């Protein structure tokens, strides 16, 4: 009929009107939605993909977007790729709570200690705890490696680049592992660096070395000489246990497991003997003190 407007067309007129039974026009985006869109746009502008930006946006949702944007920007300035920066923040979301100035200062400290360029990027990707550790801990580890273990500046940079977790270790622990490799195994600093000595926990290094030694396959050098050809430290450390046993120790996993249990028992018994010896010495001292006191009174 002319001059009449159909009901469906009438329902389309005016904001917020129903489109039909059970349907409505989409509401205007609220403030939170606009902020989210703004953060996504800012992260995209930094070089993150849409998917990466959404993953980053999901981290620590109670924090304001400025924290995520600032932390991401600082990591990118250090030379990390967008994916590497995102992976680092996903592994250690606490970094989002650190002031950007702290991130910048710690990066500068690590550069001064010998981590520069690609080494710094790899170290931070592997070991984000470096951002949180006390500065004195980092400096003490570096001082020990330079002054007591006598690594050269270039060797130190290589150690820090391949094993950045050494900066988080107690200096006494590092020194003990170095001394064991140097004196007990007869290995020089150059070979330690090449073999990445500090990547393997000391207990596992000792198990492998003593197992080879007791099987007659490793000998502590005397004046740099040995009666047998020792396997290289790199092979001892870097071969998976299965390959270590097959190609170096010529043994089975079962034999190695039995050996480790026996070695642990030996160490426990030695410790008990030492404790007993100290206790006996303490009793003798008490008796001596008692006799001296008695003599003095007389």
JSON list of C-alpha atoms in Angstrom, two decimals, residues 132-286:
[
{"chain": "A", "resi": 132, "resn": "UNK", "atom": "CA", "xyz": [66.19, -9.73, 39.45]},
{"chain": "A", "resi": 133, "resn": "UNK", "atom": "CA", "xyz": [69.50, -10.88, 41.00]},
{"chain": "A", "resi": 134, "resn": "UNK", "atom": "CA", "xyz": [71.34, -8.47, 43.34]},
{"chain": "A", "resi": 135, "resn": "UNK", "atom": "CA", "xyz": [74.14, -6.60, 41.62]},
{"chain": "A", "resi": 136, "resn": "UNK", "atom": "CA", "xyz": [76.65, -7.71, 44.25]},
{"chain": "A", "resi": 137, "resn": "UNK", "atom": "CA", "xyz": [75.93, -11.37, 43.39]},
{"chain": "A", "resi": 138, "resn": "UNK", "atom": "CA", "xyz": [76.73, -10.74, 39.73]},
{"chain": "A", "resi": 139, "resn": "UNK", "atom": "CA", "xyz": [79.91, -8.82, 40.51]},
{"chain": "A", "resi": 140, "resn": "UNK", "atom": "CA", "xyz": [81.13, -11.46, 42.98]},
{"chain": "A", "resi": 141, "resn": "UNK", "atom": "CA", "xyz": [80.76, -14.25, 40.40]},
{"chain": "A", "resi": 142, "resn": "UNK", "atom": "CA", "xyz": [82.65, -12.27, 37.76]},
{"chain": "A", "resi": 143, "resn": "UNK", "atom": "CA", "xyz": [85.39, -11.32, 40.22]},
{"chain": "A", "resi": 144, "resn": "UNK", "atom": "CA", "xyz": [85.89, -14.97, 41.19]},
{"chain": "A", "resi": 145, "resn": "UNK", "atom": "CA", "xyz": [86.07, -16.15, 37.57]},
{"chain": "A", "resi": 146, "resn": "UNK", "atom": "CA", "xyz": [88.63, -13.47, 36.70]},
{"chain": "A", "resi": 147, "resn": "UNK", "atom": "CA", "xyz": [90.78, -13.27, 39.82]},
{"chain": "A", "resi": 148, "resn": "UNK", "atom": "CA", "xyz": [90.74, -16.80, 41.27]},
{"chain": "A", "resi": 149, "resn": "UNK", "atom": "CA", "xyz": [89.91, -19.00, 38.28]},
{"chain": "A", "resi": 150, "resn": "UNK", "atom": "CA", "xyz": [92.10, -16.81, 36.02]},
{"chain": "A", "resi": 151, "resn": "UNK", "atom": "CA", "xyz": [89.88, -16.82, 32.96]},
{"chain": "A", "resi": 152, "resn": "UNK", "atom": "CA", "xyz": [90.93, -14.21, 30.40]},
{"chain": "A", "resi": 153, "resn": "UNK", "atom": "CA", "xyz": [88.53, -11.40, 29.50]},
{"chain": "A", "resi": 154, "resn": "UNK", "atom": "CA", "xyz": [87.57, -13.15, 26.25]},
{"chain": "A", "resi": 155, "resn": "UNK", "atom": "CA", "xyz": [87.14, -16.52, 28.01]},
{"chain": "A", "resi": 156, "resn": "UNK", "atom": "CA", "xyz": [84.94, -14.84, 30.60]},
{"chain": "A", "resi": 157, "resn": "UNK", "atom": "CA", "xyz": [82.73, -13.34, 27.90]},
{"chain": "A", "resi": 158, "resn": "UNK", "atom": "CA", "xyz": [82.34, -16.79, 26.37]},
{"chain": "A", "resi": 159, "resn": "UNK", "atom": "CA", "xyz": [81.48, -18.35, 29.74]},
{"chain": "A", "resi": 160, "resn": "UNK", "atom": "CA", "xyz": [78.86, -15.70, 30.44]},
{"chain": "A", "resi": 161, "resn": "UNK", "atom": "CA", "xyz": [77.42, -15.97, 26.95]},
{"chain": "A", "resi": 162, "resn": "UNK", "atom": "CA", "xyz": [77.05, -19.76, 27.01]},
{"chain": "A", "resi": 163, "resn": "UNK", "atom": "CA", "xyz": [76.37, -20.25, 30.74]},
{"chain": "A", "resi": 164, "resn": "UNK", "atom": "CA", "xyz": [74.77, -17.01, 32.01]},
{"chain": "A", "resi": 165, "resn": "UNK", "atom": "CA", "xyz": [73.41, -18.83, 35.07]},
{"chain": "A", "resi": 166, "resn": "UNK", "atom": "CA", "xyz": [76.94, -18.76, 36.57]},
{"chain": "A", "resi": 167, "resn": "UNK", "atom": "CA", "xyz": [76.17, -15.18, 37.56]},
{"chain": "A", "resi": 168, "resn": "UNK", "atom": "CA", "xyz": [73.47, -16.48, 39.89]},
{"chain": "A", "resi": 169, "resn": "UNK", "atom": "CA", "xyz": [75.67, -19.07, 41.61]},
{"chain": "A", "resi": 170, "resn": "UNK", "atom": "CA", "xyz": [77.42, -18.72, 44.93]},
{"chain": "A", "resi": 171, "resn": "UNK", "atom": "CA", "xyz": [81.11, -17.95, 44.26]},
{"chain": "A", "resi": 172, "resn": "UNK", "atom": "CA", "xyz": [82.17, -20.85, 46.52]},
{"chain": "A", "resi": 173, "resn": "UNK", "atom": "CA", "xyz": [80.15, -23.27, 44.36]},
{"chain": "A", "resi": 174, "resn": "UNK", "atom": "CA", "xyz": [81.77, -22.00, 41.16]},
{"chain": "A", "resi": 175, "resn": "UNK", "atom": "CA", "xyz": [85.24, -22.16, 42.68]},
{"chain": "A", "resi": 176, "resn": "UNK", "atom": "CA", "xyz": [84.74, -25.73, 43.87]},
{"chain": "A", "resi": 177, "resn": "UNK", "atom": "CA", "xyz": [83.67, -26.88, 40.40]},
{"chain": "A", "resi": 178, "resn": "UNK", "atom": "CA", "xyz": [86.58, -25.06, 38.78]},
{"chain": "A", "resi": 179, "resn": "UNK", "atom": "CA", "xyz": [89.11, -26.55, 41.21]},
{"chain": "A", "resi": 180, "resn": "UNK", "atom": "CA", "xyz": [87.76, -30.05, 40.65]},
{"chain": "A", "resi": 181, "resn": "UNK", "atom": "CA", "xyz": [88.15, -29.72, 36.88]},
{"chain": "A", "resi": 182, "resn": "UNK", "atom": "CA", "xyz": [91.55, -28.05, 37.15]},
{"chain": "A", "resi": 183, "resn": "UNK", "atom": "CA", "xyz": [93.29, -30.14, 39.82]},
{"chain": "A", "resi": 184, "resn": "UNK", "atom": "CA", "xyz": [91.36, -33.43, 39.87]},
{"chain": "A", "resi": 185, "resn": "UNK", "atom": "CA", "xyz": [90.78, -33.76, 36.14]},
{"chain": "A", "resi": 186, "resn": "UNK", "atom": "CA", "xyz": [93.78, -31.80, 34.92]},
{"chain": "A", "resi": 187, "resn": "UNK", "atom": "CA", "xyz": [91.80, -29.56, 32.56]},
{"chain": "A", "resi": 188, "resn": "UNK", "atom": "CA", "xyz": [92.95, -26.06, 31.59]},
{"chain": "A", "resi": 189, "resn": "UNK", "atom": "CA", "xyz": [90.76, -22.97, 31.32]},
{"chain": "A", "resi": 190, "resn": "UNK", "atom": "CA", "xyz": [90.65, -23.02, 27.52]},
{"chain": "A", "resi": 191, "resn": "UNK", "atom": "CA", "xyz": [89.20, -26.53, 27.46]},
{"chain": "A", "resi": 192, "resn": "UNK", "atom": "CA", "xyz": [86.74, -25.67, 30.26]},
{"chain": "A", "resi": 193, "resn": "UNK", "atom": "CA", "xyz": [85.34, -22.81, 28.19]},
{"chain": "A", "resi": 194, "resn": "UNK", "atom": "CA", "xyz": [85.11, -24.92, 25.05]},
{"chain": "A", "resi": 195, "resn": "UNK", "atom": "CA", "xyz": [83.37, -27.74, 26.94]},
{"chain": "A", "resi": 196, "resn": "UNK", "atom": "CA", "xyz": [81.01, -25.33, 28.77]},
{"chain": "A", "resi": 197, "resn": "UNK", "atom": "CA", "xyz": [82.00, -26.67, 32.15]},
{"chain": "A", "resi": 198, "resn": "UNK", "atom": "CA", "xyz": [79.44, -24.74, 34.19]},
{"chain": "A", "resi": 199, "resn": "UNK", "atom": "CA", "xyz": [76.43, -25.93, 32.22]},
{"chain": "A", "resi": 200, "resn": "UNK", "atom": "CA", "xyz": [76.51, -29.31, 33.97]},
{"chain": "A", "resi": 201, "resn": "UNK", "atom": "CA", "xyz": [75.71, -29.55, 37.70]},
{"chain": "A", "resi": 202, "resn": "UNK", "atom": "CA", "xyz": [78.79, -30.44, 39.71]},
{"chain": "A", "resi": 203, "resn": "UNK", "atom": "CA", "xyz": [77.29, -33.67, 41.07]},
{"chain": "A", "resi": 204, "resn": "UNK", "atom": "CA", "xyz": [76.72, -35.06, 37.57]},
{"chain": "A", "resi": 205, "resn": "UNK", "atom": "CA", "xyz": [80.22, -34.05, 36.45]},
{"chain": "A", "resi": 206, "resn": "UNK", "atom": "CA", "xyz": [81.73, -35.84, 39.44]},
{"chain": "A", "resi": 207, "resn": "UNK", "atom": "CA", "xyz": [79.63, -38.98, 38.85]},
{"chain": "A", "resi": 208, "resn": "UNK", "atom": "CA", "xyz": [80.74, -39.26, 35.25]},
{"chain": "A", "resi": 209, "resn": "UNK", "atom": "CA", "xyz": [84.39, -38.52, 35.97]},
{"chain": "A", "resi": 210, "resn": "UNK", "atom": "CA", "xyz": [84.78, -40.97, 38.86]},
{"chain": "A", "resi": 211, "resn": "UNK", "atom": "CA", "xyz": [82.87, -43.65, 36.94]},
{"chain": "A", "resi": 212, "resn": "UNK", "atom": "CA", "xyz": [85.37, -43.36, 34.09]},
{"chain": "A", "resi": 213, "resn": "UNK", "atom": "CA", "xyz": [88.26, -43.26, 36.53]},
{"chain": "A", "resi": 214, "resn": "UNK", "atom": "CA", "xyz": [87.27, -46.45, 38.33]},
{"chain": "A", "resi": 215, "resn": "UNK", "atom": "CA", "xyz": [86.82, -48.23, 35.04]},
{"chain": "A", "resi": 216, "resn": "UNK", "atom": "CA", "xyz": [90.38, -47.32, 34.13]},
{"chain": "A", "resi": 217, "resn": "UNK", "atom": "CA", "xyz": [89.28, -44.91, 31.42]},
{"chain": "A", "resi": 218, "resn": "UNK", "atom": "CA", "xyz": [90.42, -41.61, 32.97]},
{"chain": "A", "resi": 219, "resn": "UNK", "atom": "CA", "xyz": [93.62, -40.69, 34.75]},
{"chain": "A", "resi": 220, "resn": "UNK", "atom": "CA", "xyz": [94.58, -37.51, 36.59]},
{"chain": "A", "resi": 221, "resn": "UNK", "atom": "CA", "xyz": [97.57, -36.05, 34.72]},
{"chain": "A", "resi": 222, "resn": "UNK", "atom": "CA", "xyz": [100.90, -35.95, 36.54]},
{"chain": "A", "resi": 223, "resn": "UNK", "atom": "CA", "xyz": [103.00, -33.05, 35.31]},
{"chain": "A", "resi": 224, "resn": "UNK", "atom": "CA", "xyz": [100.70, -32.89, 32.33]},
{"chain": "A", "resi": 225, "resn": "UNK", "atom": "CA", "xyz": [101.25, -36.53, 31.38]},
{"chain": "A", "resi": 226, "resn": "UNK", "atom": "CA", "xyz": [99.01, -39.62, 31.53]},
{"chain": "A", "resi": 227, "resn": "UNK", "atom": "CA", "xyz": [99.50, -43.30, 30.79]},
{"chain": "A", "resi": 228, "resn": "UNK", "atom": "CA", "xyz": [96.22, -43.45, 28.87]},
{"chain": "A", "resi": 229, "resn": "UNK", "atom": "CA", "xyz": [94.42, -41.13, 26.49]},
{"chain": "A", "resi": 230, "resn": "UNK", "atom": "CA", "xyz": [91.75, -39.35, 28.53]},
{"chain": "A", "resi": 231, "resn": "UNK", "atom": "CA", "xyz": [88.44, -38.54, 26.84]},
{"chain": "A", "resi": 232, "resn": "UNK", "atom": "CA", "xyz": [87.88, -34.86, 26.18]},
{"chain": "A", "resi": 233, "resn": "UNK", "atom": "CA", "xyz": [85.98, -32.86, 28.78]},
{"chain": "A", "resi": 234, "resn": "UNK", "atom": "CA", "xyz": [83.59, -31.70, 26.04]},
{"chain": "A", "resi": 235, "resn": "UNK", "atom": "CA", "xyz": [82.51, -35.29, 25.38]},
{"chain": "A", "resi": 236, "resn": "UNK", "atom": "CA", "xyz": [82.15, -36.08, 29.09]},
{"chain": "A", "resi": 237, "resn": "UNK", "atom": "CA", "xyz": [79.89, -33.07, 29.60]},
{"chain": "A", "resi": 238, "resn": "UNK", "atom": "CA", "xyz": [77.89, -32.72, 26.43]},
{"chain": "A", "resi": 239, "resn": "UNK", "atom": "CA", "xyz": [77.08, -36.27, 25.41]},
{"chain": "A", "resi": 240, "resn": "UNK", "atom": "CA", "xyz": [73.62, -37.46, 26.52]},
{"chain": "A", "resi": 241, "resn": "UNK", "atom": "CA", "xyz": [73.91, -40.07, 29.26]},
{"chain": "A", "resi": 242, "resn": "UNK", "atom": "CA", "xyz": [73.04, -42.92, 26.88]},
{"chain": "A", "resi": 243, "resn": "UNK", "atom": "CA", "xyz": [75.81, -41.93, 24.47]},
{"chain": "A", "resi": 244, "resn": "UNK", "atom": "CA", "xyz": [78.26, -41.21, 27.29]},
{"chain": "A", "resi": 245, "resn": "UNK", "atom": "CA", "xyz": [77.82, -44.74, 28.62]},
{"chain": "A", "resi": 246, "resn": "UNK", "atom": "CA", "xyz": [77.96, -46.39, 25.20]},
{"chain": "A", "resi": 247, "resn": "UNK", "atom": "CA", "xyz": [80.89, -44.53, 23.64]},
{"chain": "A", "resi": 248, "resn": "UNK", "atom": "CA", "xyz": [83.02, -43.40, 26.59]},
{"chain": "A", "resi": 249, "resn": "UNK", "atom": "CA", "xyz": [82.30, -45.60, 29.62]},
{"chain": "A", "resi": 250, "resn": "UNK", "atom": "CA", "xyz": [81.44, -48.80, 27.73]},
{"chain": "A", "resi": 251, "resn": "UNK", "atom": "CA", "xyz": [78.82, -49.58, 30.30]},
{"chain": "A", "resi": 252, "resn": "UNK", "atom": "CA", "xyz": [75.08, -49.88, 30.78]},
{"chain": "A", "resi": 253, "resn": "UNK", "atom": "CA", "xyz": [72.57, -47.54, 32.44]},
{"chain": "A", "resi": 254, "resn": "UNK", "atom": "CA", "xyz": [71.97, -50.20, 35.12]},
{"chain": "A", "resi": 255, "resn": "UNK", "atom": "CA", "xyz": [75.65, -50.32, 36.06]},
{"chain": "A", "resi": 256, "resn": "UNK", "atom": "CA", "xyz": [75.84, -46.52, 36.18]},
{"chain": "A", "resi": 257, "resn": "UNK", "atom": "CA", "xyz": [72.79, -46.31, 38.46]},
{"chain": "A", "resi": 258, "resn": "UNK", "atom": "CA", "xyz": [74.30, -48.87, 40.87]},
{"chain": "A", "resi": 259, "resn": "UNK", "atom": "CA", "xyz": [77.59, -46.95, 40.84]},
{"chain": "A", "resi": 260, "resn": "UNK", "atom": "CA", "xyz": [75.90, -43.64, 41.69]},
{"chain": "A", "resi": 261, "resn": "UNK", "atom": "CA", "xyz": [74.11, -45.20, 44.65]},
{"chain": "A", "resi": 262, "resn": "UNK", "atom": "CA", "xyz": [77.35, -46.74, 45.96]},
{"chain": "A", "resi": 263, "resn": "UNK", "atom": "CA", "xyz": [79.22, -43.45, 45.50]},
{"chain": "A", "resi": 264, "resn": "UNK", "atom": "CA", "xyz": [76.52, -41.57, 47.40]},
{"chain": "A", "resi": 265, "resn": "UNK", "atom": "CA", "xyz": [76.78, -44.12, 50.22]},
{"chain": "A", "resi": 266, "resn": "UNK", "atom": "CA", "xyz": [80.58, -43.72, 50.31]},
{"chain": "A", "resi": 267, "resn": "UNK", "atom": "CA", "xyz": [80.23, -39.95, 50.59]},
{"chain": "A", "resi": 268, "resn": "UNK", "atom": "CA", "xyz": [77.69, -40.30, 53.39]},
{"chain": "A", "resi": 269, "resn": "UNK", "atom": "CA", "xyz": [79.96, -42.66, 55.34]},
{"chain": "A", "resi": 270, "resn": "UNK", "atom": "CA", "xyz": [82.94, -40.34, 54.85]},
{"chain": "A", "resi": 271, "resn": "UNK", "atom": "CA", "xyz": [80.88, -37.44, 56.18]},
{"chain": "A", "resi": 272, "resn": "UNK", "atom": "CA", "xyz": [79.81, -39.47, 59.21]},
{"chain": "A", "resi": 273, "resn": "UNK", "atom": "CA", "xyz": [83.46, -40.40, 59.91]},
{"chain": "A", "resi": 274, "resn": "UNK", "atom": "CA", "xyz": [84.48, -36.74, 59.67]},
{"chain": "A", "resi": 275, "resn": "UNK", "atom": "CA", "xyz": [81.68, -35.67, 62.01]},
{"chain": "A", "resi": 276, "resn": "UNK", "atom": "CA", "xyz": [82.69, -38.36, 64.49]},
{"chain": "A", "resi": 277, "resn": "UNK", "atom": "CA", "xyz": [86.33, -37.25, 64.31]},
{"chain": "A", "resi": 278, "resn": "UNK", "atom": "CA", "xyz": [85.37, -33.65, 65.02]},
{"chain": "A", "resi": 279, "resn": "UNK", "atom": "CA", "xyz": [83.22, -34.79, 67.93]},
{"chain": "A", "resi": 280, "resn": "UNK", "atom": "CA", "xyz": [86.11, -36.78, 69.42]},
{"chain": "A", "resi": 281, "resn": "UNK", "atom": "CA", "xyz": [88.47, -33.84, 69.00]},
{"chain": "A", "resi": 282, "resn": "UNK", "atom": "CA", "xyz": [85.93, -31.66, 70.75]},
{"chain": "A", "resi": 283, "resn": "UNK", "atom": "CA", "xyz": [85.74, -34.10, 73.69]},
{"chain": "A", "resi": 284, "resn": "UNK", "atom": "CA", "xyz": [89.55, -34.10, 73.97]},
{"chain": "A", "resi": 285, "resn": "UNK", "atom": "CA", "xyz": [89.54, -30.32, 74.03]},
{"chain": "A", "resi": 286, "resn": "UNK", "atom": "CA", "xyz": [86.96, -30.36, 76.81]}
]
